[in-house]
mmCIF file of C-alpha atoms and ligand atoms in Angstrom:
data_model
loop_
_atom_site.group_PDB
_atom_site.id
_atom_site.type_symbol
_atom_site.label_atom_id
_atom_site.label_comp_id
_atom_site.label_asym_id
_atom_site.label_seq_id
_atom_site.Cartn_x
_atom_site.Cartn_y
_atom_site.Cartn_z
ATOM 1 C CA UNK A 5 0.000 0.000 0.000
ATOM 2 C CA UNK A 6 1.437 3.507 -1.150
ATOM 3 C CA UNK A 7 1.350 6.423 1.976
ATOM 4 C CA UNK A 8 -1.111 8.157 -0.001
ATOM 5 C CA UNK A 9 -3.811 4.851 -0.335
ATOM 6 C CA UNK A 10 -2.669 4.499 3.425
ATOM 7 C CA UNK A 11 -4.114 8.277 4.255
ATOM 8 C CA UNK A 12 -6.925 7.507 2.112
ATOM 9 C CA UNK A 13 -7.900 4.771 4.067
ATOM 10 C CA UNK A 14 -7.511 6.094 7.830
ATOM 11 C CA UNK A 15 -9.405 9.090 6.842
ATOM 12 C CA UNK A 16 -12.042 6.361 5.527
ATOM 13 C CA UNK A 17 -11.930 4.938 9.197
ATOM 14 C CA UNK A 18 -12.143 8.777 11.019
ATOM 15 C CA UNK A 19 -14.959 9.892 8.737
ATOM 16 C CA UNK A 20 -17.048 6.736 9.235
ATOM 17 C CA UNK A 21 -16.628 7.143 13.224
ATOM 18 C CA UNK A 22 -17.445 10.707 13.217
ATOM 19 C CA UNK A 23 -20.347 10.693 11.548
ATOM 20 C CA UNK A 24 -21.780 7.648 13.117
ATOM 21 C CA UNK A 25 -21.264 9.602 16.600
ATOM 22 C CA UNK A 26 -22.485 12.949 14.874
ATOM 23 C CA UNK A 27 -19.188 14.394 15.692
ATOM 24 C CA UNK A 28 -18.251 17.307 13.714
ATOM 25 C CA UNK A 29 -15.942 17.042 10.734
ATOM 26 C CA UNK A 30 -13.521 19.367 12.319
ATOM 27 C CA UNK A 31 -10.588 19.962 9.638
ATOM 28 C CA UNK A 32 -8.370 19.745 12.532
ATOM 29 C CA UNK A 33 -8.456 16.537 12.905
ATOM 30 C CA UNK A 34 -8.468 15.362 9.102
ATOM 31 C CA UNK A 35 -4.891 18.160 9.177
ATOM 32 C CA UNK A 36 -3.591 15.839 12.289
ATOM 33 C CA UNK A 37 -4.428 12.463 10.929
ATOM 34 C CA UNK A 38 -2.749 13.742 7.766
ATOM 35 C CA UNK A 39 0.468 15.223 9.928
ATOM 36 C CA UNK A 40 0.880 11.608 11.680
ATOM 37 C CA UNK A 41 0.883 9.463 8.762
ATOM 38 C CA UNK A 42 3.192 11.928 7.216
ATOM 39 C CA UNK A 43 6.398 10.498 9.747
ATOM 40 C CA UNK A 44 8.103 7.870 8.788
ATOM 41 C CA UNK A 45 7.941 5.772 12.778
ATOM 42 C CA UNK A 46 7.763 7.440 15.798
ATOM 43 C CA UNK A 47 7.048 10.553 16.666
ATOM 44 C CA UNK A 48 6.567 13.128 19.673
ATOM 45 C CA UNK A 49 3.560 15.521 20.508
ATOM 46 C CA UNK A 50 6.070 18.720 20.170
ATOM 47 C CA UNK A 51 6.841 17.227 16.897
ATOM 48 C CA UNK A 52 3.769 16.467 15.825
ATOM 49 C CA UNK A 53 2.786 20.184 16.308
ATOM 50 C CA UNK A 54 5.753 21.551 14.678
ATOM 51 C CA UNK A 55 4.896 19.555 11.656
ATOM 52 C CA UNK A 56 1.481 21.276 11.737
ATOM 53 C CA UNK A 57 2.611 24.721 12.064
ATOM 54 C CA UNK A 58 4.795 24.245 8.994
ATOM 55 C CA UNK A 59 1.580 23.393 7.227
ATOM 56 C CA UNK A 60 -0.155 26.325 8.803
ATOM 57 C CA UNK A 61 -2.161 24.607 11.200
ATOM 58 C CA UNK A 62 -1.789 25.900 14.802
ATOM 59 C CA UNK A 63 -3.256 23.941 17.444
ATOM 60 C CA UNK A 64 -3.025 23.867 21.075
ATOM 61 C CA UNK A 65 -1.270 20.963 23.159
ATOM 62 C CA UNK A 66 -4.607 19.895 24.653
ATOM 63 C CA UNK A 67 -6.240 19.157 20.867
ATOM 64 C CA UNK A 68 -3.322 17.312 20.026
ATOM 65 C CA UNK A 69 -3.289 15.061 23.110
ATOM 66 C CA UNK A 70 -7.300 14.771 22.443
ATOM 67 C CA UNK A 71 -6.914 14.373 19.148
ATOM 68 C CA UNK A 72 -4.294 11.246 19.466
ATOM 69 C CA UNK A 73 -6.679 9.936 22.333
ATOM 70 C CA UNK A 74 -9.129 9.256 20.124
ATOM 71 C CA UNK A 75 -7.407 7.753 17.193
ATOM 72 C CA UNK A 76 -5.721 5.169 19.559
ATOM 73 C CA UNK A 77 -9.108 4.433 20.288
ATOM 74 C CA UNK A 78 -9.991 3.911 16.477
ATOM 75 C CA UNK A 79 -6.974 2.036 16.560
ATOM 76 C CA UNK A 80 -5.089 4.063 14.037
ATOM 77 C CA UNK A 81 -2.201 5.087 16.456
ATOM 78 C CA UNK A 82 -0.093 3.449 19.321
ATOM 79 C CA UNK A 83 1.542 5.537 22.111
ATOM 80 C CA UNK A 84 4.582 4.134 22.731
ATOM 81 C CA UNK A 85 5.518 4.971 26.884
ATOM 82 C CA UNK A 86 8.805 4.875 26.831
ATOM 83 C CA UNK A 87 11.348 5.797 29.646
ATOM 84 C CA UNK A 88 11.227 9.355 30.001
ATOM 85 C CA UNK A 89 9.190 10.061 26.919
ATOM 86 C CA UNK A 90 5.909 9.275 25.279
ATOM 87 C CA UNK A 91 6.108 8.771 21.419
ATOM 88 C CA UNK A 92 3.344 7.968 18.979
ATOM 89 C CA UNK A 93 3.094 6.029 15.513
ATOM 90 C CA UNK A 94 0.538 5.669 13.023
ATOM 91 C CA UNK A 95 -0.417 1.932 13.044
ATOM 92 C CA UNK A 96 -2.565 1.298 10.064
ATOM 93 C CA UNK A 97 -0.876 -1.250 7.992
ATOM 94 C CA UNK A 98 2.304 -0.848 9.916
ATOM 95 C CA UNK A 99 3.454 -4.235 11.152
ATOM 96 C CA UNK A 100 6.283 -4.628 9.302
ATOM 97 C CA UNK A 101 8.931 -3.796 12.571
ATOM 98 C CA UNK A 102 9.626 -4.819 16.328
ATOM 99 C CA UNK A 103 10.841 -2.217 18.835
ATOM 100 C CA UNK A 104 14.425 -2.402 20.250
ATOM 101 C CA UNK A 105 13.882 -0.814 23.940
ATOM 102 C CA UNK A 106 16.785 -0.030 26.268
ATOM 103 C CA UNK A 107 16.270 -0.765 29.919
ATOM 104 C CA UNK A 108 19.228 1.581 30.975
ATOM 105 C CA UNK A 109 19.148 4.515 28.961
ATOM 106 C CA UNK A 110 15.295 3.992 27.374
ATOM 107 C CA UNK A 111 16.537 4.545 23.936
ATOM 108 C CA UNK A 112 13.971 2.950 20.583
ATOM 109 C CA UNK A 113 15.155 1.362 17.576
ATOM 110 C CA UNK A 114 12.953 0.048 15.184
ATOM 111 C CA UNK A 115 14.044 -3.022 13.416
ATOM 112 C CA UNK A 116 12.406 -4.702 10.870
ATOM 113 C CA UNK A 117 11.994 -8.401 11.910
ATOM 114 C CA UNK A 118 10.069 -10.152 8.472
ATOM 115 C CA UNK A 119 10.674 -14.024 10.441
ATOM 116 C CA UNK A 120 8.657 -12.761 13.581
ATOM 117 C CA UNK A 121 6.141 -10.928 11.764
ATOM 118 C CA UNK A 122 5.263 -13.619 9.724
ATOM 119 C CA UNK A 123 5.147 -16.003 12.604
ATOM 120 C CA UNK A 124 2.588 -13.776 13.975
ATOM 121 C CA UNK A 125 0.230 -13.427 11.010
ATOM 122 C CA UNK A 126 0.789 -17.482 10.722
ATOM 123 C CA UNK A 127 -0.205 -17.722 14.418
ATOM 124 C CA UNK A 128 -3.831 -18.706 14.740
ATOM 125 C CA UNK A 129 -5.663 -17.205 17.714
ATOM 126 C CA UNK A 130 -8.493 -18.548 19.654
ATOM 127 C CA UNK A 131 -11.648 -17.293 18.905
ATOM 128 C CA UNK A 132 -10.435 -14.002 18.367
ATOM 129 C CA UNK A 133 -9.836 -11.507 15.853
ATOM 130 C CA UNK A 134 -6.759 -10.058 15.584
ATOM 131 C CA UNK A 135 -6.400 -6.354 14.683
ATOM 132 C CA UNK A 136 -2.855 -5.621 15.038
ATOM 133 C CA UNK A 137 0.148 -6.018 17.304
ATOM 134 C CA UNK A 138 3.232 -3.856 19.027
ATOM 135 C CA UNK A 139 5.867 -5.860 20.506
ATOM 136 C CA UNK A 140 8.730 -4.478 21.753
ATOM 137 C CA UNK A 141 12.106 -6.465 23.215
ATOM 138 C CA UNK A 142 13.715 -5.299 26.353
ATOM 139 C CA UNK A 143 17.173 -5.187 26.421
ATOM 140 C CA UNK A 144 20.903 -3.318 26.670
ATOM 141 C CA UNK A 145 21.690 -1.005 23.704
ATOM 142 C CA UNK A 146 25.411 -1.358 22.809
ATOM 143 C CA UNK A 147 26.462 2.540 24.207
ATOM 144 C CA UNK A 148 24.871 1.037 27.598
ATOM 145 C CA UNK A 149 26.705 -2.018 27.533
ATOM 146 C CA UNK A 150 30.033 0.436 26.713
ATOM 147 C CA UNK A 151 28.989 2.732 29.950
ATOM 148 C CA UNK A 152 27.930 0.288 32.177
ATOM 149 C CA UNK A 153 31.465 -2.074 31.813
ATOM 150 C CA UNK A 154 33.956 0.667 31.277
ATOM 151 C CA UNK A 155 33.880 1.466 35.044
ATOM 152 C CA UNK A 156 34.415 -1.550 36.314
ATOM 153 C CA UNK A 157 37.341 -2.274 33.409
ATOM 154 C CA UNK A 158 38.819 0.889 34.976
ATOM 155 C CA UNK A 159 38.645 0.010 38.294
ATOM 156 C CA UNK A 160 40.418 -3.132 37.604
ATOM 157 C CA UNK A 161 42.904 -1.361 35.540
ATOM 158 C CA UNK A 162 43.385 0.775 39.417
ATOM 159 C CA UNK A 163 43.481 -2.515 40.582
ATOM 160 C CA UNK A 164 46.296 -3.953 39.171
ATOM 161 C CA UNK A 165 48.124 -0.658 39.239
ATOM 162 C CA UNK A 166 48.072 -0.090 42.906
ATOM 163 C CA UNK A 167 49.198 -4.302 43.588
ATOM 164 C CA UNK A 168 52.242 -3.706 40.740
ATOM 165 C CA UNK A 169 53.093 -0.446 43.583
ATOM 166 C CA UNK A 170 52.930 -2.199 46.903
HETATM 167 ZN ZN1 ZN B 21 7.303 1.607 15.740
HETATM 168 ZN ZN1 ZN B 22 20.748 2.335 26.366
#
């Protein structure tokens, strides 16, 4: 599916909800859904509004977080709570990665993982539909697993120097 059949389609989904509530067609939200399929993975709130205000659309913090509310509860975004920060993704047709998370330091790769995602569509669930998924590994990114043994390398290195002195 090309981004633009991907927009297409989640403004399909938003129009359908909003008029079945009678919700107003505000072009806010059609300018935000637009904005968040517009990044390629994850994204911020301060970002997400920056991106907007280069396209001319000013709108306050509390619309935003409303805004993304809502479409994680039409399914068409994840929040990602991550240590320290809280990042979003559009997750219409976007299974095709896993998320690296660092324990230590909280940092998020993406990493495209085609053996686990097709073990997951091959999976067969029990009486259940499944919608979508988010999995994320926990782990030690390598520039934690540099900070967290150089100190005790260096110690040892003391170590050694002070028993070569006595
Ligand atoms: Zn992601
Ligand atoms: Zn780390």
């Amino acid at each position: 599916m090309t981004n633009n059949a991907i927009k297409k389609k989640v403004r399909g989904i938003l129009d359908y909800y909003l008029v079945r509530n009678k919700h107003r067609k505000t072009p806010e939200r059609y300018a935000i859904l637009d904005a968040v399929y517009s990044f390629d993975g994850h994204f911020t709130l301060e970002e997400l509004g920056k991106l907007l205000e280069s396209r001319n659309f000013r709108v306050s913090r509390a619309t935003l977080y409303n805004t993304m509310k809502l479409f994680i509860e039409l399914r068409l975004v994840v929040r990602h709570r991550f240590i320290g920060q809280t990042k979003y993704e559009g997750c219409y047709k976007n299974e095709n990665h896993i998320h690296q998370v660092c324990t230590v330091c909280g940092s998020v790769d993406e990493i495209l993982s085609p053996e686990i995602v097709s073990a997951i569509s091959a999976t067969r669930f029990h009486r259940f539909h499944k919608d979508g998924f988010t999995l994320y590994i926990y782990g030690v990114c390598a520039k934690c697993q540099r900070r967290l043994s150089r100190p005790k390398n260096s110690n040892s290195d003391k170590d050694k120097k002070e028993q070569k002195t006595k």
